[in-house]
Tab-separated table of C-alpha atoms in Angstrom:
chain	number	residue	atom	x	y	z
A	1	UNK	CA	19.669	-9.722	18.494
A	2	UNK	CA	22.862	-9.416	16.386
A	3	UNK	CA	21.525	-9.411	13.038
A	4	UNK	CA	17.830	-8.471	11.832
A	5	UNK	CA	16.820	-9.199	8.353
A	6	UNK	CA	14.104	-6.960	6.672
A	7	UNK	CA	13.044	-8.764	3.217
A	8	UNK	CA	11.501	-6.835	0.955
A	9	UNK	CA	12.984	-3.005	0.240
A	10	UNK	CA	10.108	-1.196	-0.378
A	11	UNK	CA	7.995	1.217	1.315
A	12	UNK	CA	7.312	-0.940	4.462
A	13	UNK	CA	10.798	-2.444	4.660
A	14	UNK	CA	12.119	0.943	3.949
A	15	UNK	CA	10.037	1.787	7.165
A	16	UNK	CA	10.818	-0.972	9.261
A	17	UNK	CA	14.743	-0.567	8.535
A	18	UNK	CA	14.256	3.105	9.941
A	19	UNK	CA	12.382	1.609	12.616
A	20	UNK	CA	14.569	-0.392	13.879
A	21	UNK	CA	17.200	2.357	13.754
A	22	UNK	CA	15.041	4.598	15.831
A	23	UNK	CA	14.331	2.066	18.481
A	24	UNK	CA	17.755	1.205	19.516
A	25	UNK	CA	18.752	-1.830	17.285
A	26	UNK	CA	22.578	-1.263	16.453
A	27	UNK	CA	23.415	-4.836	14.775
A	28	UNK	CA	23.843	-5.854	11.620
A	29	UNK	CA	20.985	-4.758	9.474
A	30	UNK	CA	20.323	-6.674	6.138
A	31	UNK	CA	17.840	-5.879	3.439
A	32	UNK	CA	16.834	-7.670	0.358
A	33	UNK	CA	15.019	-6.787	-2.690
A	34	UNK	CA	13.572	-7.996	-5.682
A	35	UNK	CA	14.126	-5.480	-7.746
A	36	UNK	CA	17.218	-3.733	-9.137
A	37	UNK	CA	15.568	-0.294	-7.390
A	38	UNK	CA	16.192	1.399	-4.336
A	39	UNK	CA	12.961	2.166	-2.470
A	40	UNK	CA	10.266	4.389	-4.158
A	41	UNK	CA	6.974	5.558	-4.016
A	42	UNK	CA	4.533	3.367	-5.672
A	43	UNK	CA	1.185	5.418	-5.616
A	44	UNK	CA	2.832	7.755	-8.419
A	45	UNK	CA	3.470	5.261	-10.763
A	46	UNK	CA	-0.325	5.307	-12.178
A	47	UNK	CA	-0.668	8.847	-11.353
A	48	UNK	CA	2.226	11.655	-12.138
A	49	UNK	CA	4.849	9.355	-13.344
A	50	UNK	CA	2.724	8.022	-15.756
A	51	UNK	CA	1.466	10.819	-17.278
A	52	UNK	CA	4.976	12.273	-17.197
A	53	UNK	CA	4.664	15.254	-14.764
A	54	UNK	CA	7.379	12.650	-12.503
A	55	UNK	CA	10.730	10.781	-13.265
A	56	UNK	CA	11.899	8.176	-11.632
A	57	UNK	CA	14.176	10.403	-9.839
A	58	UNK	CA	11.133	12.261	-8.123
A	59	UNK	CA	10.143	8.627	-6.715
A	60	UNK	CA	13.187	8.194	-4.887
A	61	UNK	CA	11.686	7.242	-0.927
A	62	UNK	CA	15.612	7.870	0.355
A	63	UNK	CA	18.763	10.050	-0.277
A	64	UNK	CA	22.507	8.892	0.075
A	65	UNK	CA	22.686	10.470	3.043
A	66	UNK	CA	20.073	8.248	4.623
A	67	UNK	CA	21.434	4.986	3.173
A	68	UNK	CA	24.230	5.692	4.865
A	69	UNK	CA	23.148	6.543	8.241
A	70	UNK	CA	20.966	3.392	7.790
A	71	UNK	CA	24.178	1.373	7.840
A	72	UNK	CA	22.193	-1.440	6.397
A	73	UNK	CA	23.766	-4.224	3.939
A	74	UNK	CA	21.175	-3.673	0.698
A	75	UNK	CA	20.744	-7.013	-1.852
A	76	UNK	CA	18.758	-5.538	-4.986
A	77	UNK	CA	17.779	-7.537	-7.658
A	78	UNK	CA	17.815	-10.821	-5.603
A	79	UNK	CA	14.428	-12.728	-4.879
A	80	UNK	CA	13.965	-14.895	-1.225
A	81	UNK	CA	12.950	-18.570	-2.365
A	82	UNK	CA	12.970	-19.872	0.984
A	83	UNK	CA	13.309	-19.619	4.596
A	84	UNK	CA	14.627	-21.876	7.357
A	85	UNK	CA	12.315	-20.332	10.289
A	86	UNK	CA	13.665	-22.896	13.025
A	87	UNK	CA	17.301	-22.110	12.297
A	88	UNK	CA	16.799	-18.543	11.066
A	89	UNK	CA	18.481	-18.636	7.174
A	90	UNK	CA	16.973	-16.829	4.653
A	91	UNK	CA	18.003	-18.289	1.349
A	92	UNK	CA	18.274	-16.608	-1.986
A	93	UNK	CA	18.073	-17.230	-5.307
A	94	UNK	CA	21.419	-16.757	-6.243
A	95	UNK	CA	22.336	-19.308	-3.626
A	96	UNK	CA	23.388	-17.021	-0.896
A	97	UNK	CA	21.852	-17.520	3.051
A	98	UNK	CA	21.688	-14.865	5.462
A	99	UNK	CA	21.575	-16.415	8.747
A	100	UNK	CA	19.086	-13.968	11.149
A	101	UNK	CA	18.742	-13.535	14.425
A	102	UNK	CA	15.477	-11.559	13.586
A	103	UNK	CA	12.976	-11.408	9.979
A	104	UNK	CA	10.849	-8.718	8.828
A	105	UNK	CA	9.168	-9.842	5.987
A	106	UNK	CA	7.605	-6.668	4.167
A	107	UNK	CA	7.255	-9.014	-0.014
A	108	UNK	CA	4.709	-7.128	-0.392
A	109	UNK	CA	2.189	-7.803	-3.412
A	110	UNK	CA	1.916	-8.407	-7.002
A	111	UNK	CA	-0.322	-7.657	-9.688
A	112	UNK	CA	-2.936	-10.181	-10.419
A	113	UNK	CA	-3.179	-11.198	-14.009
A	114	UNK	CA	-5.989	-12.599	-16.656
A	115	UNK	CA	-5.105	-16.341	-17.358
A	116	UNK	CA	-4.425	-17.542	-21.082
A	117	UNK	CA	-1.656	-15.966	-22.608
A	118	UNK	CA	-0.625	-12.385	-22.484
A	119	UNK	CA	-0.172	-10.545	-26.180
A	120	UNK	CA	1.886	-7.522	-26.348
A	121	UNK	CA	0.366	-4.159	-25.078
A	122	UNK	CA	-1.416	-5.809	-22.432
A	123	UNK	CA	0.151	-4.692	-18.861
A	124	UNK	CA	-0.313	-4.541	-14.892
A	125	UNK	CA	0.658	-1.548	-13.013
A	126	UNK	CA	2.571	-1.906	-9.658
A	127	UNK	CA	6.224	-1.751	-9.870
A	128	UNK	CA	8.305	1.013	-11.822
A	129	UNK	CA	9.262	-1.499	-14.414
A	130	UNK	CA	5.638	-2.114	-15.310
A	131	UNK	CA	5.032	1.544	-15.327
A	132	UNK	CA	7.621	2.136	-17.807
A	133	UNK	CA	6.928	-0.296	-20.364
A	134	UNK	CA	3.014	1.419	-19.988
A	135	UNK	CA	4.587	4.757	-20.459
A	136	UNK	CA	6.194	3.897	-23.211
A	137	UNK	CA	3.502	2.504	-25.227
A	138	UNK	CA	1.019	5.577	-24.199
A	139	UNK	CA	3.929	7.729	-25.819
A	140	UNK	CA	3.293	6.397	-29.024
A	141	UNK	CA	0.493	8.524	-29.955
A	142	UNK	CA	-3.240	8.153	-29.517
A	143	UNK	CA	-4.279	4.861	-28.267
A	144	UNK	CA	-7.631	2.476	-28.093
A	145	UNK	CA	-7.071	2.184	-24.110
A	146	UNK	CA	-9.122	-1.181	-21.987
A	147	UNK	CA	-8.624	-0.539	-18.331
A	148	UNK	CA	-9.799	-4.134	-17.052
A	149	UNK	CA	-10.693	-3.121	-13.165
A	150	UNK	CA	-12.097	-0.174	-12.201
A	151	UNK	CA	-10.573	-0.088	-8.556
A	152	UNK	CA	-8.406	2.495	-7.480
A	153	UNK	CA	-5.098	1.660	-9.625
A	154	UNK	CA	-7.494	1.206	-12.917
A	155	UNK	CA	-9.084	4.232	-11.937
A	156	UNK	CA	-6.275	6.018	-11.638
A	157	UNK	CA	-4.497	4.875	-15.050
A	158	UNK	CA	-7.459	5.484	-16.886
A	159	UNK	CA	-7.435	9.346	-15.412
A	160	UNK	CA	-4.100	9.006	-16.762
A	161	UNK	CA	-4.581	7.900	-20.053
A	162	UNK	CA	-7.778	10.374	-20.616
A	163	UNK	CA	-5.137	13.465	-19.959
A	164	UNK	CA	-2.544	12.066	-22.371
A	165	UNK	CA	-5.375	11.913	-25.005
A	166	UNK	CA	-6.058	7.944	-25.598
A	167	UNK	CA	-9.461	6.845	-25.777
A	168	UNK	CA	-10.139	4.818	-22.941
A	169	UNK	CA	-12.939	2.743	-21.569
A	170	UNK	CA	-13.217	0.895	-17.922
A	171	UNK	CA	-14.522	-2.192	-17.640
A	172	UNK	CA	-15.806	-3.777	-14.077
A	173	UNK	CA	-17.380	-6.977	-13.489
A	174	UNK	CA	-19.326	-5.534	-10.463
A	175	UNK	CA	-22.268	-3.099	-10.440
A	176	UNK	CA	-20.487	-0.443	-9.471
A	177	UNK	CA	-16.190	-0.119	-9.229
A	178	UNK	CA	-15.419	0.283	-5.263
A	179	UNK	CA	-18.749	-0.871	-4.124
A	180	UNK	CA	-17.052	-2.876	-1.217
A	181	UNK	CA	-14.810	-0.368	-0.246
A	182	UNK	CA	-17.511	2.872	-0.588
A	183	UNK	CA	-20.866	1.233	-0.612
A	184	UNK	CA	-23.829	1.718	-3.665
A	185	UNK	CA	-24.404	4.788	-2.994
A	186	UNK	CA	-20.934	7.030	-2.255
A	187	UNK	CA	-19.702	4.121	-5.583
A	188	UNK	CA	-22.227	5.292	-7.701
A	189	UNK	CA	-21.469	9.310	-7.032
A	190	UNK	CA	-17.720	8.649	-7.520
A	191	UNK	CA	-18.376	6.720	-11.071
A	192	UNK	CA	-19.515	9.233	-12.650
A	193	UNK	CA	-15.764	10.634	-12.313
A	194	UNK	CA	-15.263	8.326	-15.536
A	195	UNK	CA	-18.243	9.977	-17.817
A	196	UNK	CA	-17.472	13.458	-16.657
A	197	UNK	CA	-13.927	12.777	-17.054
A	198	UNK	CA	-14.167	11.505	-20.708
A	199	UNK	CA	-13.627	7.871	-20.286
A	200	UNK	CA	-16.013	5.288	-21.003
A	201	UNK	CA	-17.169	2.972	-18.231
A	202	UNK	CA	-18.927	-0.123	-18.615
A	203	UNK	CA	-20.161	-2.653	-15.753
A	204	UNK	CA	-21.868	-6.046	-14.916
A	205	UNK	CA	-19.873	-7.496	-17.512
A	206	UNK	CA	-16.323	-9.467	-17.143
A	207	UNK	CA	-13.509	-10.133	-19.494
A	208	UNK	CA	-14.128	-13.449	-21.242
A	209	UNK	CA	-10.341	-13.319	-23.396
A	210	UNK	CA	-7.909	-11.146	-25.055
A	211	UNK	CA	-7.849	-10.758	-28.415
A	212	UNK	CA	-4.709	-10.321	-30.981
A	213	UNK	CA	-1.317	-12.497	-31.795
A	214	UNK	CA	1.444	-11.091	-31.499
A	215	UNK	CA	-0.168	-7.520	-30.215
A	216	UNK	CA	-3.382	-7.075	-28.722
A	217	UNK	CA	-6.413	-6.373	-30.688
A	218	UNK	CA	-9.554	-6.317	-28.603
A	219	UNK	CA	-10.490	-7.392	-25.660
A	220	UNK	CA	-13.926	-10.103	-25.364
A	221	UNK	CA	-16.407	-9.341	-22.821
A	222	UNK	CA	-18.582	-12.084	-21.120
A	223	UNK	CA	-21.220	-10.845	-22.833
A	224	UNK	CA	-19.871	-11.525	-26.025
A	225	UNK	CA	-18.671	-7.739	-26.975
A	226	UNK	CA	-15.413	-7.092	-28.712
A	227	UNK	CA	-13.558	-4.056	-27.571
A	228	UNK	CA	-11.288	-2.837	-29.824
A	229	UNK	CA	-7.698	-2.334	-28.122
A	230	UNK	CA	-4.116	-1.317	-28.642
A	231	UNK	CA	-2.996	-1.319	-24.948
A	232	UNK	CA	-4.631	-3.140	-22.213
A	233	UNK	CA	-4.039	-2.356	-18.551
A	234	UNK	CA	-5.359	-5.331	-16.238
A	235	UNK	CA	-5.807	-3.599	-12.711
A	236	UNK	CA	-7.983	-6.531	-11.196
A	237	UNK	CA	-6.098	-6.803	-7.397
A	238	UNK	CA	-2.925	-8.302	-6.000
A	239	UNK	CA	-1.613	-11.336	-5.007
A	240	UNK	CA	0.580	-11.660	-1.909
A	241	UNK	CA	3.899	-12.598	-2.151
A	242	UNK	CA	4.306	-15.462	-0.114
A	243	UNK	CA	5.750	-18.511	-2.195
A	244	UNK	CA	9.109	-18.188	-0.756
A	245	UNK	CA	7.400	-19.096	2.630
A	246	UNK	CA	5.863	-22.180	1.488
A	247	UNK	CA	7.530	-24.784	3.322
A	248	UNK	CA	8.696	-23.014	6.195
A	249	UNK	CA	6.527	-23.109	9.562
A	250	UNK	CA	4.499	-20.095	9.250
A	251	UNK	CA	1.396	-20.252	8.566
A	252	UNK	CA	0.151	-18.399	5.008
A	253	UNK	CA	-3.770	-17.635	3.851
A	254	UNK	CA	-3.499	-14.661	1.801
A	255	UNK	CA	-0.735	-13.381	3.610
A	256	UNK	CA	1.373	-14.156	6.177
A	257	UNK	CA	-0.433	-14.687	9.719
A	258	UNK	CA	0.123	-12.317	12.534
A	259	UNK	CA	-1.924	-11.454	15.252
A	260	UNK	CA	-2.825	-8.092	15.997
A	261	UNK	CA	1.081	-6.611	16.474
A	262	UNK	CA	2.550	-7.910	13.261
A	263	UNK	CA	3.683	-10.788	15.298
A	264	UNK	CA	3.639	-14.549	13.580
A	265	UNK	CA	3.430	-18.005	15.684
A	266	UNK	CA	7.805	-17.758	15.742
A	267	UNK	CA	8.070	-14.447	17.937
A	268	UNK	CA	11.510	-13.448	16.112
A	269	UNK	CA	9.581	-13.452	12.372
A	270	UNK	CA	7.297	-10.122	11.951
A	271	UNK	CA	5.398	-9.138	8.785
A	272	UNK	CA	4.334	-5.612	7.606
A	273	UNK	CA	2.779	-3.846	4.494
A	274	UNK	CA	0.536	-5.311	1.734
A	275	UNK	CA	1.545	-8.884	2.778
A	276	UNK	CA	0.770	-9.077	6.205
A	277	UNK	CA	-2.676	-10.494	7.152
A	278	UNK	CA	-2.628	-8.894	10.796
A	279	UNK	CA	-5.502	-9.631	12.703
A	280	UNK	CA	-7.348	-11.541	10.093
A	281	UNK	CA	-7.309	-8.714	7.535
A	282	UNK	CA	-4.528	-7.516	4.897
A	283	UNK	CA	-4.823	-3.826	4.192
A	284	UNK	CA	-3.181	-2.846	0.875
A	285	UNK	CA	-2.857	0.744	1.463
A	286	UNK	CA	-0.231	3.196	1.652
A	287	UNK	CA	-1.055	4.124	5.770
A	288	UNK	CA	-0.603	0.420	7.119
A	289	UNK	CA	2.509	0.059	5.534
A	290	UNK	CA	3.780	3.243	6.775
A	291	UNK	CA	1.976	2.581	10.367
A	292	UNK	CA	2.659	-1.378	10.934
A	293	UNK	CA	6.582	-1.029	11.495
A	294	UNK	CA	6.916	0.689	14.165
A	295	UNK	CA	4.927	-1.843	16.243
A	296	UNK	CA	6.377	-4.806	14.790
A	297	UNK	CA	9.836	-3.783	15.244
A	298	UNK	CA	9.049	-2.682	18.910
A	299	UNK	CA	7.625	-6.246	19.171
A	300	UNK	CA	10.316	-8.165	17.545
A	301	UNK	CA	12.686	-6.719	19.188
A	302	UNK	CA	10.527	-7.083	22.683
A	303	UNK	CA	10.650	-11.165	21.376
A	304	UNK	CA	6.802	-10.712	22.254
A	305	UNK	CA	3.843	-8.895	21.637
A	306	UNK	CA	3.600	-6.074	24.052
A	307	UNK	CA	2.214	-3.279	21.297
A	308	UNK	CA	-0.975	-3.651	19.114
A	309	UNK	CA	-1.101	-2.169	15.281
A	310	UNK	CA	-4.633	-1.203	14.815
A	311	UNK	CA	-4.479	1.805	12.565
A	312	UNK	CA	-7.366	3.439	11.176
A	313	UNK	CA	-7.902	2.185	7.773
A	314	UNK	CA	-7.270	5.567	5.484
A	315	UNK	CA	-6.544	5.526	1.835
A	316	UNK	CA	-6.894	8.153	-1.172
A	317	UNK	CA	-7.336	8.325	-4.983
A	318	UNK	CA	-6.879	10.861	-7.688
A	319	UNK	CA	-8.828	10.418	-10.379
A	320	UNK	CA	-9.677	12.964	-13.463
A	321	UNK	CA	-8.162	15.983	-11.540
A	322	UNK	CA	-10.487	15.223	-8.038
A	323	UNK	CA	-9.039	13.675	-5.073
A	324	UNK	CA	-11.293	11.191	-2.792
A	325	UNK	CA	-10.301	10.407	0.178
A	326	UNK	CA	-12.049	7.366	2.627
A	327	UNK	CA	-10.999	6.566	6.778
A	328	UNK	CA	-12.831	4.559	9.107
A	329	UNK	CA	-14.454	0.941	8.774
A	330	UNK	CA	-17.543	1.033	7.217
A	331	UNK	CA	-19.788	-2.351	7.204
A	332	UNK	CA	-23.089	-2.995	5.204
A	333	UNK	CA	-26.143	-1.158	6.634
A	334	UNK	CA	-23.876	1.910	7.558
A	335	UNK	CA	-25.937	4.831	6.100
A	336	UNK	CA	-23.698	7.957	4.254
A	337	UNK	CA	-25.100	11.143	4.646
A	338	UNK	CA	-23.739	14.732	3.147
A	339	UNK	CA	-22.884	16.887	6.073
A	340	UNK	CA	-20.335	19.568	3.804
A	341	UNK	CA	-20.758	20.434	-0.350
A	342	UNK	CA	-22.777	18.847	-2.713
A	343	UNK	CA	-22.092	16.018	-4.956
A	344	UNK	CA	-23.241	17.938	-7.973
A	345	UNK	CA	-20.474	20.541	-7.412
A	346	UNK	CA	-18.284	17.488	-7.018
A	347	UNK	CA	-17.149	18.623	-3.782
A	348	UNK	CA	-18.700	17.291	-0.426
A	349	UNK	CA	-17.874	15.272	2.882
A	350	UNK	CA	-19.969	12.638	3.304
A	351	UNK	CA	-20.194	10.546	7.059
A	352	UNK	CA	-21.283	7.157	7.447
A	353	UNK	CA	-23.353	6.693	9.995
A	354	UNK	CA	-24.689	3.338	12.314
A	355	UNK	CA	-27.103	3.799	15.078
A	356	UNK	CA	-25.800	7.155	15.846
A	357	UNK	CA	-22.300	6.830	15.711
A	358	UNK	CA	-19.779	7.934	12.506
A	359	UNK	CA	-18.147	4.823	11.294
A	360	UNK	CA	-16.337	5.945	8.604
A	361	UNK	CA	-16.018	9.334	6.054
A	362	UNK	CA	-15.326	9.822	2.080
A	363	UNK	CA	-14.626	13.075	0.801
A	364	UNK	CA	-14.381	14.466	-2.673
A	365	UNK	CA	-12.421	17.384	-2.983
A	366	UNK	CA	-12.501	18.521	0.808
A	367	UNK	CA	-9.353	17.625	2.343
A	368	UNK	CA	-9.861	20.115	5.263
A	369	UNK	CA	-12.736	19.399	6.673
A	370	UNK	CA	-11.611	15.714	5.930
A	371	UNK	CA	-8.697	15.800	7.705
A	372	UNK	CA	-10.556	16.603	10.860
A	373	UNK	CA	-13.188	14.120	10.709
A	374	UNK	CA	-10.457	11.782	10.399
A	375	UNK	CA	-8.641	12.688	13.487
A	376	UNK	CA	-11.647	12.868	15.177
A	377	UNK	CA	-12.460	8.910	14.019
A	378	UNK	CA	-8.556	7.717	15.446
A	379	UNK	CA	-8.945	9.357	18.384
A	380	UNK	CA	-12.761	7.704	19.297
A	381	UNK	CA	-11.279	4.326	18.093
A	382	UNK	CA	-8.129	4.410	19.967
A	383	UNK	CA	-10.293	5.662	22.962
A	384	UNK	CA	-12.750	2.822	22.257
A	385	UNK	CA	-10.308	-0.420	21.552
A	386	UNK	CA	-9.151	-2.198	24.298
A	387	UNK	CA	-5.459	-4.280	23.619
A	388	UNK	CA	-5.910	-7.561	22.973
A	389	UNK	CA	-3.448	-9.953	21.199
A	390	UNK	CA	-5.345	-11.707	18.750
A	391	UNK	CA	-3.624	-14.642	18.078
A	392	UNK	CA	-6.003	-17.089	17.413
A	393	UNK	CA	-6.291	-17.140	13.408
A	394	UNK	CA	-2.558	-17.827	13.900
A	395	UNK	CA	-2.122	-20.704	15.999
A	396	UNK	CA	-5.768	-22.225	14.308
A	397	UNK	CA	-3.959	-22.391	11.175
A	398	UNK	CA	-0.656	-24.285	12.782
């Protein structure tokens, strides 16, 4: 390959540019991004930089020095809005084409929003422009704060908002926020984070409109409530970002396709990060888009699959001054059990458990003991899985 194309310049395409550094590729390396940034950490944005403990200079995922060792040709600010797969041009939105030899795509996500219109003070929370015009609006003084979503990035904003003094309240439409991801019972001990922490949560009940013209007012529940509101965050999932692809011969269902090394049905197009579905499943989390890379590049650059990415799903929250932390793949049925702490000193390790065997692990404030359990998960998996290209959800949807 001459020239590789990585689209997308965050994390993952940060990581896949390195990648193909490290493994030998010496051509011409092109990277486009959306955004007028350089790469930068996204997990801050609803954490430290929002509260103001980071700048945006603390975000940075790259020095100078790198970027130039990279030797990469970097187009910020510049969207993909299509691609020629069979004769490998990516076009732009300015009306430039890159012709490729070789495509990561690393798009990534974006937030999803409520339909109807959007009043001012309502906001999403996943790029560094959203998170400053948030900032800015919680630096007003004391605010009426609706965090729609009580998922990890609306759990995380609300923590936020609670320490810069706004009166917030959560709102989820499930039972519980991160019942699929914990289960009832480790979602109902994790909460009551939003009591303890001073932030209102309230559940079984979704958001039926948004009040207010020009500004918001309130939000309306389904159940006919009225919440009173100056600032709105909507934290209700992502979207992938895969309209540029439509068109083109890869085949997209919430993602892009790939079998189980990052690989699509064209063997010179790989995907990685938040907008990859590999294997059948699409992991937003900070791990695959760190892990993913270095397989796909060693596969693209193979022009076949010869390595499998099959990390073990990890991911971590702070919320009201605890950390929780989650690895493995747990499934309905799997039973939790305490094994270190207590949940009512809000600090414990807790193992899920199916016929006999640890599937997964969530701790709260025990990152040792956590980190160990963890290892000891990757290394029975990676014992345990046998390589196998899974290709099929691919070529079915051809």
């Amino acid at each position: 390959m001459r020239t590789v194309t990585v689209v997308g310049a965050s994390l993952a395409g940060l990581y896949a540019a390195r990648e193909l550094r490290a493994q030998g590729f010496d051509g011409r390396l092109v990277i486009v991004g959306d955004e007028p940034h350089r790469p930068y950490d996204r997990p801050p944005l609803s954490k430290d930089f929002l509260s103001g403990k980071a700048q945006e200079s603390d975000l940075a995922l790259s020095d100078d020095a790198e970027t130039l060792e990279l030797g990469a040709e970097w187009i910020f600010g510049v969207r993909a809005r299509g691609l020629d797969a069979r004769g490998r041009i990516v076009l732009l939105e300015d009306g430039r084409t890159v012709s490729t030899d070789g495509l990561v795509i690393a798009t990534g996500a974006r937030a999803r929003r409520l339909p109807g219109p959007t009043p001012a003070g309502v906001h999403t929370l996943r790029t560094l422009d959203e998170a400053r015009a948030l900032r800015a609006d919680l630096l007003r003084g004391p605010q009426r704060v609706v965090v729609i979503g009580g998922g990890f990035i609306g759990a995380e904003t609300a923590s936020s908002c609670v320490a810069l003094g706004h009166d917030v309240t959560v709102v989820e439409a499930a039972p519980l926020p991160m019942l699929p991801q914990l289960g009832p019972d480790m979602a109902a001990v994790c909460s009551t984070l939003h009591e303890r922490g001073g932030a209102t949560l309230l559940t079984g009940t979704g958001v039926a409109a948004l009040e207010g013209n020009p500004s918001v007012t309130g939000v309306r529940l389904a159940d006919g409530r009225v919440l009173p509101a100056d600032v709105v965050v909507v934290g209700i999932g992502a979207v992938p970002n895969t309209e540029w692809l439509a068109g083109s011969t890869l085949a997209l269902h919430d993602g892009v396709l790939c079998d189980d090394g990052c690989v699509t049905a064209l063997p010179h197009v790989v995907a990685v990060g938040d907008v990859a579905r590999v294997a059948g499943a699409r992991a937003e989390h900070w791990t695959s888009a760190t892990a993913q890379p270095r397989v796909a590049v060693r596969n693209l650059l193979a022009g076949r699959t010869v390595e499998h990415a099959r990390p073990l799903p990890y991911f971590w929250s702070d919320q009201y001054g605890s950390r929780i932390q989650f690895a493995g793949r747990r499934r309905e049925g799997d039973v939790p059990r305490i094994v270190e702490g207590t949940i009512e000193e809000g600090s414990f390790l807790a193992l899920y458990e199916r016929e006999g065997r640890t599937t997964a692990a969530l701790a709260m404030n025990r990152p040792r003991p956590f980190t160990r359990v963890r290892r000891e998960l990757s290394r029975a998996e990676t014992q345990s899985t046998a390589p196998a290209v899974a290709a099929g959800p691919v070529a079915a949807a051809l």
